[in-house]
Short mmCIF file of C-alpha atoms in Angstrom, two decimals:
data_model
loop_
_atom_site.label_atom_id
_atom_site.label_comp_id
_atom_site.label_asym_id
_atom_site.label_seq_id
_atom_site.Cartn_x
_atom_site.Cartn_y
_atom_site.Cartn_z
CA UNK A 156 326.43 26.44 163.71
CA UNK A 157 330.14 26.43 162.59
CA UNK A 158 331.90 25.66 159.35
CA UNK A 159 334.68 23.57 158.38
CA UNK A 160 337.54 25.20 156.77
CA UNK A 161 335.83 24.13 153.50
CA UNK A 162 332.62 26.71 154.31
CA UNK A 163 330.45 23.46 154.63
CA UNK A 164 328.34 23.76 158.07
CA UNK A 165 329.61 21.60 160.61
CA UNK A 166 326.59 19.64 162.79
CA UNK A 167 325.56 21.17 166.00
CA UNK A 168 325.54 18.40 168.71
CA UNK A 169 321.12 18.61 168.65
CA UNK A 170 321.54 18.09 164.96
CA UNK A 171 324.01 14.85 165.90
CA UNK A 172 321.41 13.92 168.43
CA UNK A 173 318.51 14.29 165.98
CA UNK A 174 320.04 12.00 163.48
CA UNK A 175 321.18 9.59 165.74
CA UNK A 176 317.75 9.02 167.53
CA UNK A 177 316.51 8.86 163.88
CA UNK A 178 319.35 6.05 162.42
CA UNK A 179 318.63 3.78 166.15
CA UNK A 180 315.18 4.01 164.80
CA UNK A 181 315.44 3.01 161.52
CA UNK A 182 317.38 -0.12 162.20
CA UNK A 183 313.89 -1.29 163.18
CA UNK A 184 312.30 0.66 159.95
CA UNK A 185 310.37 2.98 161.99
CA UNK A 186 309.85 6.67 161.81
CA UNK A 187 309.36 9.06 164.43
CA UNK A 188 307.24 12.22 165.37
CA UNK A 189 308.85 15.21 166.61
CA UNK A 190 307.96 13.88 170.39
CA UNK A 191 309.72 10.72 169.92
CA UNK A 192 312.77 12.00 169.04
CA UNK A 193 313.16 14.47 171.67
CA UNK A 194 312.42 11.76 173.75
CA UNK A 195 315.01 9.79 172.81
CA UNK A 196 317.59 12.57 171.87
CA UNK A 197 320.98 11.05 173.55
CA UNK A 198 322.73 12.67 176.30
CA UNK A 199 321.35 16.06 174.88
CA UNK A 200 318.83 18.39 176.86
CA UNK A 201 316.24 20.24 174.47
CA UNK A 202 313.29 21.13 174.49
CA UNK A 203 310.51 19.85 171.87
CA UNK A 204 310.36 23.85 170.16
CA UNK A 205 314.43 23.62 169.83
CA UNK A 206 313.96 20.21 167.88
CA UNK A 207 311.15 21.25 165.78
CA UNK A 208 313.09 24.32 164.63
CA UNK A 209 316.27 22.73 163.85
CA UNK A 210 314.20 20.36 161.94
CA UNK A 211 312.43 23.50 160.33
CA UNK A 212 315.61 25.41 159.29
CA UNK A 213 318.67 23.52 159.67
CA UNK A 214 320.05 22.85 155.72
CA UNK A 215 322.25 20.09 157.73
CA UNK A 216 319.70 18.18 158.68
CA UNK A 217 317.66 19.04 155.44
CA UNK A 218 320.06 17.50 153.43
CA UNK A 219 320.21 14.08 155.52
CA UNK A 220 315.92 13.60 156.90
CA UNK A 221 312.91 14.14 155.67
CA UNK A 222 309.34 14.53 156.77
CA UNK A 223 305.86 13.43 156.18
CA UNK A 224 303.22 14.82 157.96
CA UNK A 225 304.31 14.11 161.99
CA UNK A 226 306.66 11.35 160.96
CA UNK A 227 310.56 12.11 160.40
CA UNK A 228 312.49 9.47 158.90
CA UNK A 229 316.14 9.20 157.29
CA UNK A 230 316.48 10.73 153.53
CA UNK A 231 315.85 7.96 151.39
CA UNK A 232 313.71 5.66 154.23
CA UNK A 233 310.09 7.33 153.36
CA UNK A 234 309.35 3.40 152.70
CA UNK A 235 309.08 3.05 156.78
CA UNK A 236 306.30 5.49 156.83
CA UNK A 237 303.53 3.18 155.67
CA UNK A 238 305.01 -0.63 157.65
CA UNK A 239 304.93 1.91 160.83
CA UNK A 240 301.05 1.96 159.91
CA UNK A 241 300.55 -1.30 159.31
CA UNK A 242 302.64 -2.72 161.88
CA UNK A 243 300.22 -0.52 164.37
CA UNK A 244 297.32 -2.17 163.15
CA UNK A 245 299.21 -5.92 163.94
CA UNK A 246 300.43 -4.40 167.18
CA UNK A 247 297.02 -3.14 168.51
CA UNK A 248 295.59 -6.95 167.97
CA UNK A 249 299.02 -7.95 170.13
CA UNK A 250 298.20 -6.17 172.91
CA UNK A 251 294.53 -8.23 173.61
CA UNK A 252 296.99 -11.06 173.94
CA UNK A 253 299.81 -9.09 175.97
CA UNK A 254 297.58 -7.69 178.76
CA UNK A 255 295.70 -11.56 178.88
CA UNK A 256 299.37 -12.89 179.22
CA UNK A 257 300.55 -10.53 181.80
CA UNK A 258 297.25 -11.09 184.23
CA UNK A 259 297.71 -14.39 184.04
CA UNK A 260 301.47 -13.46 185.10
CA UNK A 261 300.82 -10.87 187.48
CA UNK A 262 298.91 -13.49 189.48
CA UNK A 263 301.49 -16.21 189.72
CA UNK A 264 303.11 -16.64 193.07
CA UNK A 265 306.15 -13.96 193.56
CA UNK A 266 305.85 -11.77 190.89
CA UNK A 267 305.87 -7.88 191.65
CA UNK A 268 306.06 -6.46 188.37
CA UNK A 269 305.03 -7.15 184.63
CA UNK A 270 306.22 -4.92 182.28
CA UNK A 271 306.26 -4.99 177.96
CA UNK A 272 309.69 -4.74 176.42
CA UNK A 273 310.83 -4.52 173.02
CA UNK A 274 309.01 -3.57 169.57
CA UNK A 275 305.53 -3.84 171.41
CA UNK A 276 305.82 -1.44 173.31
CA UNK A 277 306.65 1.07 170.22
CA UNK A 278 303.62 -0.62 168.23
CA UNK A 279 305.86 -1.50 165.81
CA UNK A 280 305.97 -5.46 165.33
CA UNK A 281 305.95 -7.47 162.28
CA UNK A 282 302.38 -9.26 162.63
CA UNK A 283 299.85 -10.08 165.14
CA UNK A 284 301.73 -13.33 166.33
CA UNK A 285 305.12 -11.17 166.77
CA UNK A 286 306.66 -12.10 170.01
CA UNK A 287 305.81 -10.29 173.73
CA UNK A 288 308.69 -9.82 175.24
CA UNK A 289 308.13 -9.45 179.20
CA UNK A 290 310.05 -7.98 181.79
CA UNK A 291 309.61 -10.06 185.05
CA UNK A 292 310.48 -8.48 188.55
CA UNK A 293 309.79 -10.65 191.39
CA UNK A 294 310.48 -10.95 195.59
CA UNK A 295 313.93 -11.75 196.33
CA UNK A 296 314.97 -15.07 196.60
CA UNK A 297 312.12 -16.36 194.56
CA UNK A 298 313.60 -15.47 190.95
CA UNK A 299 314.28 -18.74 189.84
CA UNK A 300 310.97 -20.32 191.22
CA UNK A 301 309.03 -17.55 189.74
CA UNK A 302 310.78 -17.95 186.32
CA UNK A 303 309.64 -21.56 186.46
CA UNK A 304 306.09 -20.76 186.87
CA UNK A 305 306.43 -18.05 183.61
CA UNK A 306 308.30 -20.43 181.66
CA UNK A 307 304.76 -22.79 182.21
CA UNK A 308 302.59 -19.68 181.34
CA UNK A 309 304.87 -19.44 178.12
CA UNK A 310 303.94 -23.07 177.18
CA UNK A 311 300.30 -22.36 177.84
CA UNK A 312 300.05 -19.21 175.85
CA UNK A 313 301.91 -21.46 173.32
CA UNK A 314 299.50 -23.76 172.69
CA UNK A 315 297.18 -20.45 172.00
CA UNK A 316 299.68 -18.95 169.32
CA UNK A 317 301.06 -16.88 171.50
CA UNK A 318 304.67 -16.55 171.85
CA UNK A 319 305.73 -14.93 175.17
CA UNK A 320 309.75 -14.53 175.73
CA UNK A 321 310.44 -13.49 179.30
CA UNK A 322 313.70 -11.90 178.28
CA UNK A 323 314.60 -10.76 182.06
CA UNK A 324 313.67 -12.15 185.14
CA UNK A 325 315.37 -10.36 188.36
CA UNK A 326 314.28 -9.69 191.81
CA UNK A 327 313.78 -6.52 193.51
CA UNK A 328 317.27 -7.14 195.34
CA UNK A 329 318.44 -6.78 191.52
CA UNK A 330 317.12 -3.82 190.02
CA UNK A 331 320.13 -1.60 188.66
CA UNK A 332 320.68 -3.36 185.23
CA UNK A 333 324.30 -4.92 184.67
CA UNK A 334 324.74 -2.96 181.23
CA UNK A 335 325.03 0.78 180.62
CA UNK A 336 324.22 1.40 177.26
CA UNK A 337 322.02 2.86 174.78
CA UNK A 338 320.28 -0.06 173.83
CA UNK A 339 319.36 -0.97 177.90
CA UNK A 340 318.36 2.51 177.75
CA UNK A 341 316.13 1.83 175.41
CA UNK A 342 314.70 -0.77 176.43
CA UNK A 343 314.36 0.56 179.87
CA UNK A 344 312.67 3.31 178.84
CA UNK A 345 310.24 2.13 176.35
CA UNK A 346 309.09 -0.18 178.56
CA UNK A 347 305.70 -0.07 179.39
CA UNK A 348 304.61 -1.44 183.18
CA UNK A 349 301.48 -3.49 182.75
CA UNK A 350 301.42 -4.26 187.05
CA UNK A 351 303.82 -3.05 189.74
CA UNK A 352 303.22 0.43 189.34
CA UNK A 353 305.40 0.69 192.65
CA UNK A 354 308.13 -1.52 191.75
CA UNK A 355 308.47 0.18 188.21
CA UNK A 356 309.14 3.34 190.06
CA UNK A 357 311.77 1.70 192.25
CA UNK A 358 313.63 -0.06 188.93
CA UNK A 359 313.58 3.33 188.02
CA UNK A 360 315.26 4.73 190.68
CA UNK A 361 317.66 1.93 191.02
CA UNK A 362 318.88 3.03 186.96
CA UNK A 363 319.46 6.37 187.89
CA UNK A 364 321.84 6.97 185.17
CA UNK A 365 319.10 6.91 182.54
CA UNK A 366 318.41 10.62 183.50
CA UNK A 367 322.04 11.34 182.19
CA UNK A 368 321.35 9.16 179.17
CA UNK A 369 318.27 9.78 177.77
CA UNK A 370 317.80 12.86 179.74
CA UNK A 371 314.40 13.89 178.02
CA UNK A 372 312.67 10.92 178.46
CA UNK A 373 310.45 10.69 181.25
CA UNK A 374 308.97 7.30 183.12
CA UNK A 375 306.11 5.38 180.74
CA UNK A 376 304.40 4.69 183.51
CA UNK A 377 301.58 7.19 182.57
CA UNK A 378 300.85 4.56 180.26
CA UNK A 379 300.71 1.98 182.39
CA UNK A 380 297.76 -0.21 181.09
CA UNK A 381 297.00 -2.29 184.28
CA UNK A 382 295.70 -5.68 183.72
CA UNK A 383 294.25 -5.79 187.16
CA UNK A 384 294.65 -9.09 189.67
CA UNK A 385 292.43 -10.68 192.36
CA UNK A 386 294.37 -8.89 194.97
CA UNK A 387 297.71 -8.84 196.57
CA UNK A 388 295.83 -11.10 200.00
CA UNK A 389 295.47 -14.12 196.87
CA UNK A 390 299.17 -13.41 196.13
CA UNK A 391 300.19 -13.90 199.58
CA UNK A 392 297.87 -17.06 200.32
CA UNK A 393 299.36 -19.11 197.70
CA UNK A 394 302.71 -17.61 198.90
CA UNK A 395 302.59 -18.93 202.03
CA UNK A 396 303.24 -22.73 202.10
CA UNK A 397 306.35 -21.21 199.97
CA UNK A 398 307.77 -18.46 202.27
CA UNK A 399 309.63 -21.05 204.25
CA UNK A 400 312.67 -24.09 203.95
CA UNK A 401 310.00 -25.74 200.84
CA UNK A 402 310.39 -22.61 198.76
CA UNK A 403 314.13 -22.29 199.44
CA UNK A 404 314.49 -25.80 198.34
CA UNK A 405 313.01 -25.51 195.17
CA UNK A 406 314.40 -21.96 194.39
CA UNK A 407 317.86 -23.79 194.74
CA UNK A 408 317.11 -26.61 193.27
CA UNK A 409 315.68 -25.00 190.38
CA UNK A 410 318.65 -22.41 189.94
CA UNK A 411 321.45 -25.03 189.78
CA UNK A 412 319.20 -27.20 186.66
CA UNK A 413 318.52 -23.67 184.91
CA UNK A 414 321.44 -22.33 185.72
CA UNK A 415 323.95 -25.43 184.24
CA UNK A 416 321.14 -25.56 181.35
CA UNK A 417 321.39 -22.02 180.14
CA UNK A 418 325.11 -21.43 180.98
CA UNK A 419 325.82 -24.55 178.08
CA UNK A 420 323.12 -22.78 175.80
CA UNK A 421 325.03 -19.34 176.26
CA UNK A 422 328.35 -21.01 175.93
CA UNK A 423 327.05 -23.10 172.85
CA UNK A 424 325.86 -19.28 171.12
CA UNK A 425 328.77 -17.57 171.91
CA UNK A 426 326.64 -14.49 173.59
CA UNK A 427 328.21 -11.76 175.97
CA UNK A 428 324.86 -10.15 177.16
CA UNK A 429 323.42 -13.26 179.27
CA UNK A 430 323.27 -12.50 183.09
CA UNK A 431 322.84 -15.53 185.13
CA UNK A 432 322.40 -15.18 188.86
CA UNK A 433 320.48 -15.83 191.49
CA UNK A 434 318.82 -12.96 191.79
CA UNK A 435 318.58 -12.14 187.60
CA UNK A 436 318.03 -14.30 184.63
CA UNK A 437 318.45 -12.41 181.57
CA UNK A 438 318.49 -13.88 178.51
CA UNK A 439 319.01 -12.64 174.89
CA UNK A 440 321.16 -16.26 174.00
CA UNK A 441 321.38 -14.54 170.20
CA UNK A 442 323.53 -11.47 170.80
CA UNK A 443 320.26 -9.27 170.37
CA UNK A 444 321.84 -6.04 171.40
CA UNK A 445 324.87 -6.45 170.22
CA UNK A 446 323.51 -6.75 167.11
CA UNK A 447 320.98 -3.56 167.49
CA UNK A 448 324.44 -1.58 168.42
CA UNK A 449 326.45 -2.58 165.10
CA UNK A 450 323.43 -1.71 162.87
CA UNK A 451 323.13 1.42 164.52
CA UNK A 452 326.85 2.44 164.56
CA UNK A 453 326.98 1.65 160.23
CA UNK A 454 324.01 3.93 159.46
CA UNK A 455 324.59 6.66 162.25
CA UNK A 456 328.32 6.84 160.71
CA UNK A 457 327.22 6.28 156.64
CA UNK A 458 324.26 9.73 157.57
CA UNK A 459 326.79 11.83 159.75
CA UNK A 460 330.10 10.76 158.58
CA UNK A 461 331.59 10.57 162.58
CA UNK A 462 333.30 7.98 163.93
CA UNK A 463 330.88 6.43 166.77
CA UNK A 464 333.60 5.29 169.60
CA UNK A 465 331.80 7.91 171.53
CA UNK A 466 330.87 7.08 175.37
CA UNK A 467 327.76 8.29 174.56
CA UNK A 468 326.36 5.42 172.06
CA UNK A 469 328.16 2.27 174.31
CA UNK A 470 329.50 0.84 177.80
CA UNK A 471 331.98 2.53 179.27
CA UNK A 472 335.24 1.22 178.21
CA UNK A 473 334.36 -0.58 175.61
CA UNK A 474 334.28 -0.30 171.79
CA UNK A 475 331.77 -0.11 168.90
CA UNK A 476 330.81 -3.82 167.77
CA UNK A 477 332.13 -3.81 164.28
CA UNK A 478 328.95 -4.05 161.53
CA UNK A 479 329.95 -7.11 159.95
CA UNK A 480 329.64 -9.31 163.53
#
């Protein structure tokens, strides 16, 4: 480690890294073990033993975590060590309703893939009626048809206190994600397949810059809890009145409603992160990254003192999102 000219230690880039994965994680007030944050160390190779022992002996780092049993946390933020319990107790009631949810999706007419997105998938959310964010993938062609059929499961589950948001919907013609930033790469990477075990692995592929990004971070699909189905041959017989001109009709028809509907609800927000196509619907009307990326840029700048205009943290070419927006 070097010194500044004042003979205070300069951070190495792991120790950077190590706070950084530690500040995006406490702008949802959750901890980490050693594992997660070499998981989720940014654009920096290590290996689990190099993080453990700059954790161990670095008086950098010392002076700016701390650690309780196999939880690290910002100094200061020991409060997020007991909601991270509690919320894992509400999160482990979630997923009964999560894997009912994405059956019941997994069998509807088009769909390839359901994955779990978002706090549930890091069994850290607020109660047991937090919302289940899905990630949809279905055939191409079909994405607006398909999304019609989830938005109906979403008014089911609804009427069972269950609030699903289907925050993308895309076809397998769509797969590489139209942002390149750390909190896609997140999201991609927490994710947690539920079916599509086979498509996963090709959304996967088609993101191949995640490897550069979160380079430690291998696929969840080891965790893949599979809700099972009926079979792909039920899939494909309710499919087939649909494959011809009566399922292009309504996949048009349906994209030009949606598509004026949630172009005027974008429009009427003021969000830059909605995708609207017709072969992706992604939604996040409320600026949620954008949001994510301005808490994470105050604290990662108030803990190491850096400016955070770095290529590292947000899309190429563009700027950090100041705090205040």
């Amino acid at each position: 480690m070097s010194s500044d000219p004042t003979g205070v230690p300069a951070p190495s880039e792991l120790d950077q890294a190590i706070v950084s994965a530690l500040a995006y994680a406490d702008v949802f007030d959750y901890p980490l073990t050693v594992a997660q944050i070499h998981r989720y160390l940014v654009r920096t190779p290590a290996t689990i033993a190099q993080v453990e022992a700059a954790l161990a002996c670095d008086p950098w780092l010392a002076a700016r975590v701390e650690q309780h049993g196999d939880l690290v946390c910002l100094r200061g933020r020991s409060v997020s060590i007991a909601l991270r319990h509690e919320r894992a107790g509400y999160a482990a009631l979630l997923w009964r309703s999560g894997r009912i949810c994405a059956s019941l999706a997994a069998h509807l007419p088009y769909v390839r893939m359901v994955a779990v997105i978002g706090s549930l998938t890091m069994d850290n959310v607020r109660s047991p009626r937090d919302d289940i964010d899905l990630f949809i993938v279905t055939a191409p062609g079909r994405v607006w048809f398909a999304r019609a059929l989830v938005i109906a499961l979403v008014r089911f589950a609804a009427l069972l206190r269950i609030d699903l948001c289907p925050n993308y919907v895309l076809s397998t013609r769509r797969l590489a994600m139209p942002a390149n930033d750390l909190f896609t790469a997140r999201e991609l990477t927490q994710m947690i397949p539920l079916f599509g075990r086979a498509t996963f692995a090709d959304l996967r592929a088609a993101n191949g810059w995640l490897e550069s990004y979160l380079p430690n971070a291998d696929p969840r699909d080891q965790q893949l809890r599979d809700v099972g189905r009926l079979g792909r041959g039920f899939q494909r017989l309710v499919e087939l009145p649909l494959n011809g001109a009566l399922g292009a009709h309504l996949e048009r028809a349906l994209q030009r409603r949606k598509l004026a509907d949630l172009t005027a609800q974008a429009s009427s927000t003021g969000s830059r992160e909605v995708v609207l196509e017709a072969e992706i619907c992604k939604g996040h009307m409320d600026s949620h990254g954008s949001r994510i990326r301005a808490e994470f840029d105050r604290r990662r700048q108030q803990v190491i003192g850096l400016q955070t205009d770095s290529d590292a943290f947000h899309p190429p070419g563009s700027a950090p999102i100041p705090a205040d927006t």
